[in-house]
Amino acid sequence: MNLNWTPRVWSQGSADSGDLLSYPSLPELDSFYRELQDVFPRSVALEKAGHSVQGRPIRLLTITDQDIGDEDKQRVLMVGQEHGQERSASLALLELARWLVTPAAAGIRRWQRIGLMPVVNPDSWEDLRFNNVNDVNLYADFSLDREPTQPESRAVSEVLARMQPELFCSLHGTEFGWQYRMGESNGFSWTTSQFDRSHSRLFIEEINRAAESAGFPQDRGEEEAERILPWLPDNIHHSYYSGRRITSCVHAYHRYHTLANTMEVHHPHSGLIRCKRMLELGNQPWRTESVAGYPVRTMFQQDETFVAAYGQSAAERRASRVQLWAHSNQFVIARGVNEPVGMALSAFSLDPEDYDRWRSMEIDSFLQQRGDDMGIDLSDIRALCQRHSRFRSLRCDQIKPTAGTKEGPLLQTASRGLALRLRLPNRSTIRRVWLDGRPLPLSSSDGYESWHTAGGFTMLQVNIPPQDDVGSFQRHFVVTTYDAPRTDLGSRV
Ligand SMILES: [Zn+2]
């Protein structure tokens, strides 16, 4: 590897000097990409991902360790300059590309595949036009049920569809760089602030802190304004200034349950620091998880029950996540009410009709019916539940599932697997676990796992592997018994 290599585009006004009014031309950018690929052919792949209205190519740089297969790699897509004059965003991604080929980023290249589209709106690069030449806001050219209308935004949506990434970042900024007075931010944009939040505030806060500790202050949105996010009708100043457009970030989340981060980047070095911090986090287990990766695995929660993606590799988890997410509007979770500590029962269904069937069903009737439907004897589990007199019926969430704008209610194709999680008191020890009345072994592929989370819970995960028999996949119930240390149940002294 040629460690002394420096891209030519910086020679006329480098980011380090603070002279951010000097930008490379589009031909200079193309030679930067080609040089990067020529010098680091085992790490960098360059392709044309689409084109602009006026036919200019939209480049996609993919950076990963090509000597290692993709099966267990996280996928990341970062796009810049959807808004034409926001070129500081592009410079941040070029800085990131420079860093990603260095030895310091070897661990990131090993475990992640990173797509960079530094210039999404090339027709507006020289003209400093916010929209594209058709006067369409490319960042907001998305909807819940249609494809984008412009070739530039379609290029983004097509790369998203191909990658189904764990992390998607849309970088915004200005042509003025750090000389511009407006603050930088993560996890929202001012024009879509209420609607375009990332689902993980804690992840975003890690990014804010990385930038701040390097001397780049970050705006916290509603935190600074001391306003709540939910829109209160007829009280416009009660909630944080907001828009409700479907942006590329909302699109990525809606389609693929991607962790999406809209970033305002006015200094490329600040953008670089924040992007590096995100990539570092992607190489670690998130606070609720047992394996490394971005926090995108959990798709539904009701009380202490979670629906999560199945899989031992990143690719398996991605396939399960995207499939389950497409059906997430139909999830039904029912859990036993008044569960005694030491025991838990949760039921899951992909059939919205089960909501009305289960919502206040007696647990004994539920078990009897499931046993009849599956043709198995559940008398041991029924006896276990009957020993706890207050443990009587099931309860569902208040929101009844609907078809929404997504796929039909039931899986039509072979399942890609499912993980059901039960969150238990801190430092619990699992005694026994049953899935659909069948005792489960410890197994990360077809059984249960458990771990203690960084936040202080014990997580039980039941792994239900992919099945061709779609019908039997639609409904499951988990029963567990466990020991919880008394000291962790809360002080009653
Ligand atoms: Zn913007």
PDB file of N, CA, C and O in Angstrom, residues 20 23 79-93 118 125 128-130 139 169-186 188-191 261-268 270-271 274:
ATOM      1  N   LEU A  20     -12.095  26.751   2.369  1.00  0.00           N
ATOM      2  CA  LEU A  20     -13.151  25.880   1.877  1.00  0.00           C
ATOM      3  C   LEU A  20     -13.941  26.504   0.748  1.00  0.00           C
ATOM      4  O   LEU A  20     -14.905  25.945   0.281  1.00  0.00           O
ATOM      5  N   TYR A  23     -13.127  24.494  -4.361  1.00  0.00           N
ATOM      6  CA  TYR A  23     -13.627  23.130  -4.496  1.00  0.00           C
ATOM      7  C   TYR A  23     -13.086  22.508  -5.773  1.00  0.00           C
ATOM      8  O   TYR A  23     -12.849  23.219  -6.747  1.00  0.00           O
ATOM      9  N   VAL A  79     -24.440   9.377   1.330  1.00  0.00           N
ATOM     10  CA  VAL A  79     -24.604  10.217   0.140  1.00  0.00           C
ATOM     11  C   VAL A  79     -24.416  11.676   0.530  1.00  0.00           C
ATOM     12  O   VAL A  79     -24.755  12.098   1.646  1.00  0.00           O
ATOM     13  N   GLY A  80     -23.879  12.450  -0.409  1.00  0.00           N
ATOM     14  CA  GLY A  80     -23.654  13.869  -0.152  1.00  0.00           C
ATOM     15  C   GLY A  80     -24.206  14.730  -1.272  1.00  0.00           C
ATOM     16  O   GLY A  80     -24.366  14.268  -2.402  1.00  0.00           O
ATOM     17  N   GLN A  81     -24.532  15.967  -0.913  1.00  0.00           N
ATOM     18  CA  GLN A  81     -24.854  17.001  -1.895  1.00  0.00           C
ATOM     19  C   GLN A  81     -26.133  16.691  -2.675  1.00  0.00           C
ATOM     20  O   GLN A  81     -26.250  17.012  -3.841  1.00  0.00           O
ATOM     21  N   GLU A  82     -27.126  16.086  -2.015  1.00  0.00           N
ATOM     22  CA  GLU A  82     -28.444  16.024  -2.660  1.00  0.00           C
ATOM     23  C   GLU A  82     -28.904  17.444  -2.964  1.00  0.00           C
ATOM     24  O   GLU A  82     -29.615  17.684  -3.922  1.00  0.00           O
ATOM     25  N   HIS A  83     -28.517  18.364  -2.082  1.00  0.00           N
ATOM     26  CA  HIS A  83     -28.750  19.783  -2.329  1.00  0.00           C
ATOM     27  C   HIS A  83     -27.494  20.374  -2.944  1.00  0.00           C
ATOM     28  O   HIS A  83     -26.419  20.330  -2.332  1.00  0.00           O
ATOM     29  N   GLY A  84     -27.659  20.911  -4.155  1.00  0.00           N
ATOM     30  CA  GLY A  84     -26.520  21.185  -5.023  1.00  0.00           C
ATOM     31  C   GLY A  84     -25.400  22.020  -4.443  1.00  0.00           C
ATOM     32  O   GLY A  84     -24.226  21.760  -4.716  1.00  0.00           O
ATOM     33  N   GLN A  85     -25.733  23.043  -3.655  1.00  0.00           N
ATOM     34  CA  GLN A  85     -24.659  23.917  -3.189  1.00  0.00           C
ATOM     35  C   GLN A  85     -24.025  23.414  -1.902  1.00  0.00           C
ATOM     36  O   GLN A  85     -23.082  24.019  -1.407  1.00  0.00           O
ATOM     37  N   GLU A  86     -24.516  22.284  -1.364  1.00  0.00           N
ATOM     38  CA  GLU A  86     -24.028  21.824  -0.058  1.00  0.00           C
ATOM     39  C   GLU A  86     -22.775  20.959  -0.237  1.00  0.00           C
ATOM     40  O   GLU A  86     -22.724  19.796   0.148  1.00  0.00           O
ATOM     41  N   ARG A  87     -21.758  21.597  -0.804  1.00  0.00           N
ATOM     42  CA  ARG A  87     -20.582  20.839  -1.223  1.00  0.00           C
ATOM     43  C   ARG A  87     -19.670  20.457  -0.066  1.00  0.00           C
ATOM     44  O   ARG A  87     -18.808  19.592  -0.217  1.00  0.00           O
ATOM     45  N   SER A  88     -19.838  21.118   1.089  1.00  0.00           N
ATOM     46  CA  SER A  88     -19.027  20.700   2.240  1.00  0.00           C
ATOM     47  C   SER A  88     -19.326  19.246   2.594  1.00  0.00           C
ATOM     48  O   SER A  88     -18.457  18.526   3.111  1.00  0.00           O
ATOM     49  N   ALA A  89     -20.562  18.801   2.306  1.00  0.00           N
ATOM     50  CA  ALA A  89     -20.924  17.395   2.548  1.00  0.00           C
ATOM     51  C   ALA A  89     -20.085  16.473   1.674  1.00  0.00           C
ATOM     52  O   ALA A  89     -19.584  15.437   2.126  1.00  0.00           O
ATOM     53  N   SER A  90     -19.903  16.858   0.414  1.00  0.00           N
ATOM     54  CA  SER A  90     -19.105  16.033  -0.501  1.00  0.00           C
ATOM     55  C   SER A  90     -17.656  15.960  -0.019  1.00  0.00           C
ATOM     56  O   SER A  90     -17.035  14.893  -0.047  1.00  0.00           O
ATOM     57  N   LEU A  91     -17.128  17.119   0.400  1.00  0.00           N
ATOM     58  CA  LEU A  91     -15.728  17.123   0.859  1.00  0.00           C
ATOM     59  C   LEU A  91     -15.544  16.192   2.055  1.00  0.00           C
ATOM     60  O   LEU A  91     -14.520  15.517   2.176  1.00  0.00           O
ATOM     61  N   ALA A  92     -16.531  16.157   2.944  1.00  0.00           N
ATOM     62  CA  ALA A  92     -16.429  15.253   4.094  1.00  0.00           C
ATOM     63  C   ALA A  92     -16.328  13.802   3.618  1.00  0.00           C
ATOM     64  O   ALA A  92     -15.542  13.016   4.155  1.00  0.00           O
ATOM     65  N   LEU A  93     -17.115  13.448   2.597  1.00  0.00           N
ATOM     66  CA  LEU A  93     -17.079  12.062   2.107  1.00  0.00           C
ATOM     67  C   LEU A  93     -15.766  11.769   1.374  1.00  0.00           C
ATOM     68  O   LEU A  93     -15.277  10.636   1.403  1.00  0.00           O
ATOM     69  N   PRO A 118     -20.531  10.750  -3.157  1.00  0.00           N
ATOM     70  CA  PRO A 118     -20.235  12.104  -2.658  1.00  0.00           C
ATOM     71  C   PRO A 118     -21.002  13.208  -3.389  1.00  0.00           C
ATOM     72  O   PRO A 118     -21.300  14.233  -2.795  1.00  0.00           O
ATOM     73  N   TRP A 125     -23.599  21.209  -9.198  1.00  0.00           N
ATOM     74  CA  TRP A 125     -22.310  21.350  -8.507  1.00  0.00           C
ATOM     75  C   TRP A 125     -21.669  22.712  -8.776  1.00  0.00           C
ATOM     76  O   TRP A 125     -21.223  23.393  -7.851  1.00  0.00           O
ATOM     77  N   LEU A 128     -24.354  25.873  -7.957  1.00  0.00           N
ATOM     78  CA  LEU A 128     -24.770  26.085  -6.565  1.00  0.00           C
ATOM     79  C   LEU A 128     -26.285  26.216  -6.453  1.00  0.00           C
ATOM     80  O   LEU A 128     -26.811  27.084  -5.764  1.00  0.00           O
ATOM     81  N   ARG A 129     -26.968  25.318  -7.144  1.00  0.00           N
ATOM     82  CA  ARG A 129     -28.433  25.302  -7.117  1.00  0.00           C
ATOM     83  C   ARG A 129     -28.874  24.303  -6.053  1.00  0.00           C
ATOM     84  O   ARG A 129     -28.344  23.194  -5.980  1.00  0.00           O
ATOM     85  N   PHE A 130     -29.832  24.664  -5.221  1.00  0.00           N
ATOM     86  CA  PHE A 130     -30.315  23.776  -4.158  1.00  0.00           C
ATOM     87  C   PHE A 130     -30.967  22.519  -4.761  1.00  0.00           C
ATOM     88  O   PHE A 130     -30.656  21.391  -4.382  1.00  0.00           O
ATOM     89  N   TYR A 139     -33.527  15.464  -2.010  1.00  0.00           N
ATOM     90  CA  TYR A 139     -33.566  14.859  -0.668  1.00  0.00           C
ATOM     91  C   TYR A 139     -34.999  14.504  -0.282  1.00  0.00           C
ATOM     92  O   TYR A 139     -35.244  13.499   0.399  1.00  0.00           O
ATOM     93  N   CYS A 169     -26.556   7.439   5.580  1.00  0.00           N
ATOM     94  CA  CYS A 169     -26.359   8.825   5.996  1.00  0.00           C
ATOM     95  C   CYS A 169     -26.554   9.736   4.797  1.00  0.00           C
ATOM     96  O   CYS A 169     -26.013   9.479   3.718  1.00  0.00           O
ATOM     97  N   SER A 170     -27.333  10.782   5.015  1.00  0.00           N
ATOM     98  CA  SER A 170     -27.488  11.830   4.016  1.00  0.00           C
ATOM     99  C   SER A 170     -26.785  13.068   4.564  1.00  0.00           C
ATOM    100  O   SER A 170     -27.212  13.639   5.571  1.00  0.00           O
ATOM    101  N   LEU A 171     -25.689  13.446   3.890  1.00  0.00           N
ATOM    102  CA  LEU A 171     -24.883  14.558   4.392  1.00  0.00           C
ATOM    103  C   LEU A 171     -25.275  15.857   3.696  1.00  0.00           C
ATOM    104  O   LEU A 171     -25.342  15.913   2.461  1.00  0.00           O
ATOM    105  N   HIS A 172     -25.533  16.847   4.507  1.00  0.00           N
ATOM    106  CA  HIS A 172     -25.900  18.181   4.013  1.00  0.00           C
ATOM    107  C   HIS A 172     -24.859  19.184   4.475  1.00  0.00           C
ATOM    108  O   HIS A 172     -23.977  18.868   5.261  1.00  0.00           O
ATOM    109  N   GLY A 173     -24.983  20.421   3.988  1.00  0.00           N
ATOM    110  CA  GLY A 173     -23.987  21.400   4.388  1.00  0.00           C
ATOM    111  C   GLY A 173     -24.182  22.705   3.656  1.00  0.00           C
ATOM    112  O   GLY A 173     -25.293  23.193   3.518  1.00  0.00           O
ATOM    113  N   THR A 174     -23.090  23.229   3.127  1.00  0.00           N
ATOM    114  CA  THR A 174     -23.111  24.567   2.551  1.00  0.00           C
ATOM    115  C   THR A 174     -21.933  24.693   1.602  1.00  0.00           C
ATOM    116  O   THR A 174     -21.022  23.854   1.614  1.00  0.00           O
ATOM    117  N   GLU A 175     -21.928  25.751   0.793  1.00  0.00           N
ATOM    118  CA  GLU A 175     -20.737  25.994  -0.021  1.00  0.00           C
ATOM    119  C   GLU A 175     -19.690  26.789   0.739  1.00  0.00           C
ATOM    120  O   GLU A 175     -18.589  26.996   0.274  1.00  0.00           O
ATOM    121  N   PHE A 176     -20.057  27.274   1.948  1.00  0.00           N
ATOM    122  CA  PHE A 176     -19.150  28.174   2.663  1.00  0.00           C
ATOM    123  C   PHE A 176     -18.292  27.467   3.705  1.00  0.00           C
ATOM    124  O   PHE A 176     -17.412  28.074   4.290  1.00  0.00           O
ATOM    125  N   GLY A 177     -18.570  26.190   3.984  1.00  0.00           N
ATOM    126  CA  GLY A 177     -17.768  25.500   4.975  1.00  0.00           C
ATOM    127  C   GLY A 177     -17.911  26.114   6.356  1.00  0.00           C
ATOM    128  O   GLY A 177     -18.972  26.605   6.737  1.00  0.00           O
ATOM    129  N   TRP A 178     -16.822  26.110   7.100  1.00  0.00           N
ATOM    130  CA  TRP A 178     -16.893  26.566   8.497  1.00  0.00           C
ATOM    131  C   TRP A 178     -17.124  28.068   8.590  1.00  0.00           C
ATOM    132  O   TRP A 178     -17.429  28.585   9.664  1.00  0.00           O
ATOM    133  N   GLN A 179     -16.987  28.788   7.464  1.00  0.00           N
ATOM    134  CA  GLN A 179     -17.233  30.230   7.518  1.00  0.00           C
ATOM    135  C   GLN A 179     -18.721  30.544   7.595  1.00  0.00           C
ATOM    136  O   GLN A 179     -19.116  31.690   7.776  1.00  0.00           O
ATOM    137  N   TYR A 180     -19.522  29.513   7.427  1.00  0.00           N
ATOM    138  CA  TYR A 180     -20.967  29.665   7.502  1.00  0.00           C
ATOM    139  C   TYR A 180     -21.394  29.573   8.959  1.00  0.00           C
ATOM    140  O   TYR A 180     -20.882  28.754   9.714  1.00  0.00           O
ATOM    141  N   ARG A 181     -22.355  30.410   9.380  1.00  0.00           N
ATOM    142  CA  ARG A 181     -22.630  30.555  10.800  1.00  0.00           C
ATOM    143  C   ARG A 181     -23.552  29.456  11.368  1.00  0.00           C
ATOM    144  O   ARG A 181     -23.536  29.186  12.549  1.00  0.00           O
ATOM    145  N   MET A 182     -24.375  28.872  10.534  1.00  0.00           N
ATOM    146  CA  MET A 182     -25.368  27.925  11.055  1.00  0.00           C
ATOM    147  C   MET A 182     -24.691  26.687  11.655  1.00  0.00           C
ATOM    148  O   MET A 182     -23.642  26.260  11.191  1.00  0.00           O
ATOM    149  N   GLY A 183     -25.330  26.142  12.688  1.00  0.00           N
ATOM    150  CA  GLY A 183     -24.728  25.036  13.410  1.00  0.00           C
ATOM    151  C   GLY A 183     -24.774  23.727  12.642  1.00  0.00           C
ATOM    152  O   GLY A 183     -25.529  23.562  11.694  1.00  0.00           O
ATOM    153  N   GLU A 184     -23.936  22.811  13.079  1.00  0.00           N
ATOM    154  CA  GLU A 184     -23.968  21.459  12.542  1.00  0.00           C
ATOM    155  C   GLU A 184     -24.898  20.601  13.389  1.00  0.00           C
ATOM    156  O   GLU A 184     -25.193  20.926  14.544  1.00  0.00           O
ATOM    157  N   SER A 185     -25.371  19.496  12.817  1.00  0.00           N
ATOM    158  CA  SER A 185     -26.278  18.638  13.578  1.00  0.00           C
ATOM    159  C   SER A 185     -26.235  17.221  13.038  1.00  0.00           C
ATOM    160  O   SER A 185     -25.716  16.965  11.949  1.00  0.00           O
ATOM    161  N   ASN A 186     -26.812  16.323  13.815  1.00  0.00           N
ATOM    162  CA  ASN A 186     -26.919  14.908  13.451  1.00  0.00           C
ATOM    163  C   ASN A 186     -28.324  14.421  13.778  1.00  0.00           C
ATOM    164  O   ASN A 186     -28.914  14.861  14.760  1.00  0.00           O
ATOM    165  N   PHE A 188     -31.152  14.810  12.254  1.00  0.00           N
ATOM    166  CA  PHE A 188     -32.300  15.555  11.741  1.00  0.00           C
ATOM    167  C   PHE A 188     -31.800  16.691  10.852  1.00  0.00           C
ATOM    168  O   PHE A 188     -30.635  17.061  10.890  1.00  0.00           O
ATOM    169  N   SER A 189     -32.736  17.205  10.073  1.00  0.00           N
ATOM    170  CA  SER A 189     -32.466  18.420   9.311  1.00  0.00           C
ATOM    171  C   SER A 189     -33.500  19.447   9.735  1.00  0.00           C
ATOM    172  O   SER A 189     -34.615  19.097  10.110  1.00  0.00           O
ATOM    173  N   TRP A 190     -33.149  20.715   9.665  1.00  0.00           N
ATOM    174  CA  TRP A 190     -34.077  21.742  10.132  1.00  0.00           C
ATOM    175  C   TRP A 190     -35.367  21.765   9.323  1.00  0.00           C
ATOM    176  O   TRP A 190     -36.410  22.131   9.817  1.00  0.00           O
ATOM    177  N   THR A 191     -35.278  21.382   8.071  1.00  0.00           N
ATOM    178  CA  THR A 191     -36.472  21.487   7.231  1.00  0.00           C
ATOM    179  C   THR A 191     -37.420  20.311   7.408  1.00  0.00           C
ATOM    180  O   THR A 191     -38.545  20.352   6.947  1.00  0.00           O
ATOM    181  N   ASN A 261     -29.322   8.620   9.204  1.00  0.00           N
ATOM    182  CA  ASN A 261     -28.792   9.796   9.884  1.00  0.00           C
ATOM    183  C   ASN A 261     -28.657  10.947   8.895  1.00  0.00           C
ATOM    184  O   ASN A 261     -27.822  10.900   7.994  1.00  0.00           O
ATOM    185  N   THR A 262     -29.493  11.961   9.045  1.00  0.00           N
ATOM    186  CA  THR A 262     -29.325  13.202   8.294  1.00  0.00           C
ATOM    187  C   THR A 262     -28.324  14.069   9.049  1.00  0.00           C
ATOM    188  O   THR A 262     -28.502  14.320  10.242  1.00  0.00           O
ATOM    189  N   MET A 263     -27.288  14.518   8.362  1.00  0.00           N
ATOM    190  CA  MET A 263     -26.232  15.283   9.030  1.00  0.00           C
ATOM    191  C   MET A 263     -26.030  16.629   8.342  1.00  0.00           C
ATOM    192  O   MET A 263     -25.992  16.696   7.121  1.00  0.00           O
ATOM    193  N   GLU A 264     -25.883  17.667   9.135  1.00  0.00           N
ATOM    194  CA  GLU A 264     -25.438  18.957   8.616  1.00  0.00           C
ATOM    195  C   GLU A 264     -23.930  19.030   8.848  1.00  0.00           C
ATOM    196  O   GLU A 264     -23.467  18.941   9.988  1.00  0.00           O
ATOM    197  N   VAL A 265     -23.190  19.161   7.767  1.00  0.00           N
ATOM    198  CA  VAL A 265     -21.728  19.125   7.833  1.00  0.00           C
ATOM    199  C   VAL A 265     -21.174  20.391   7.188  1.00  0.00           C
ATOM    200  O   VAL A 265     -21.216  20.540   5.969  1.00  0.00           O
ATOM    201  N   HIS A 266     -20.696  21.288   8.011  1.00  0.00           N
ATOM    202  CA  HIS A 266     -20.164  22.526   7.437  1.00  0.00           C
ATOM    203  C   HIS A 266     -18.648  22.523   7.370  1.00  0.00           C
ATOM    204  O   HIS A 266     -18.062  23.217   6.570  1.00  0.00           O
ATOM    205  N   HIS A 267     -18.027  21.751   8.201  1.00  0.00           N
ATOM    206  CA  HIS A 267     -16.582  21.590   8.114  1.00  0.00           C
ATOM    207  C   HIS A 267     -16.282  20.132   7.756  1.00  0.00           C
ATOM    208  O   HIS A 267     -16.670  19.234   8.495  1.00  0.00           O
ATOM    209  N   PRO A 268     -15.603  19.891   6.657  1.00  0.00           N
ATOM    210  CA  PRO A 268     -15.349  18.496   6.266  1.00  0.00           C
ATOM    211  C   PRO A 268     -14.676  17.684   7.360  1.00  0.00           C
ATOM    212  O   PRO A 268     -14.967  16.487   7.507  1.00  0.00           O
ATOM    213  N   SER A 270     -15.065  17.929  10.568  1.00  0.00           N
ATOM    214  CA  SER A 270     -16.106  17.527  11.511  1.00  0.00           C
ATOM    215  C   SER A 270     -16.915  16.351  10.944  1.00  0.00           C
ATOM    216  O   SER A 270     -17.238  15.392  11.657  1.00  0.00           O
ATOM    217  N   GLY A 271     -17.223  16.430   9.647  1.00  0.00           N
ATOM    218  CA  GLY A 271     -17.942  15.319   9.013  1.00  0.00           C
ATOM    219  C   GLY A 271     -17.136  14.037   9.072  1.00  0.00           C
ATOM    220  O   GLY A 271     -17.666  12.956   9.341  1.00  0.00           O
ATOM    221  N   ARG A 274     -17.240  12.511  12.548  1.00  0.00           N
ATOM    222  CA  ARG A 274     -18.542  11.885  12.842  1.00  0.00           C
ATOM    223  C   ARG A 274     -18.733  10.586  12.063  1.00  0.00           C
ATOM    224  O   ARG A 274     -19.236   9.604  12.601  1.00  0.00           O
TER     225      ARG A 274
END
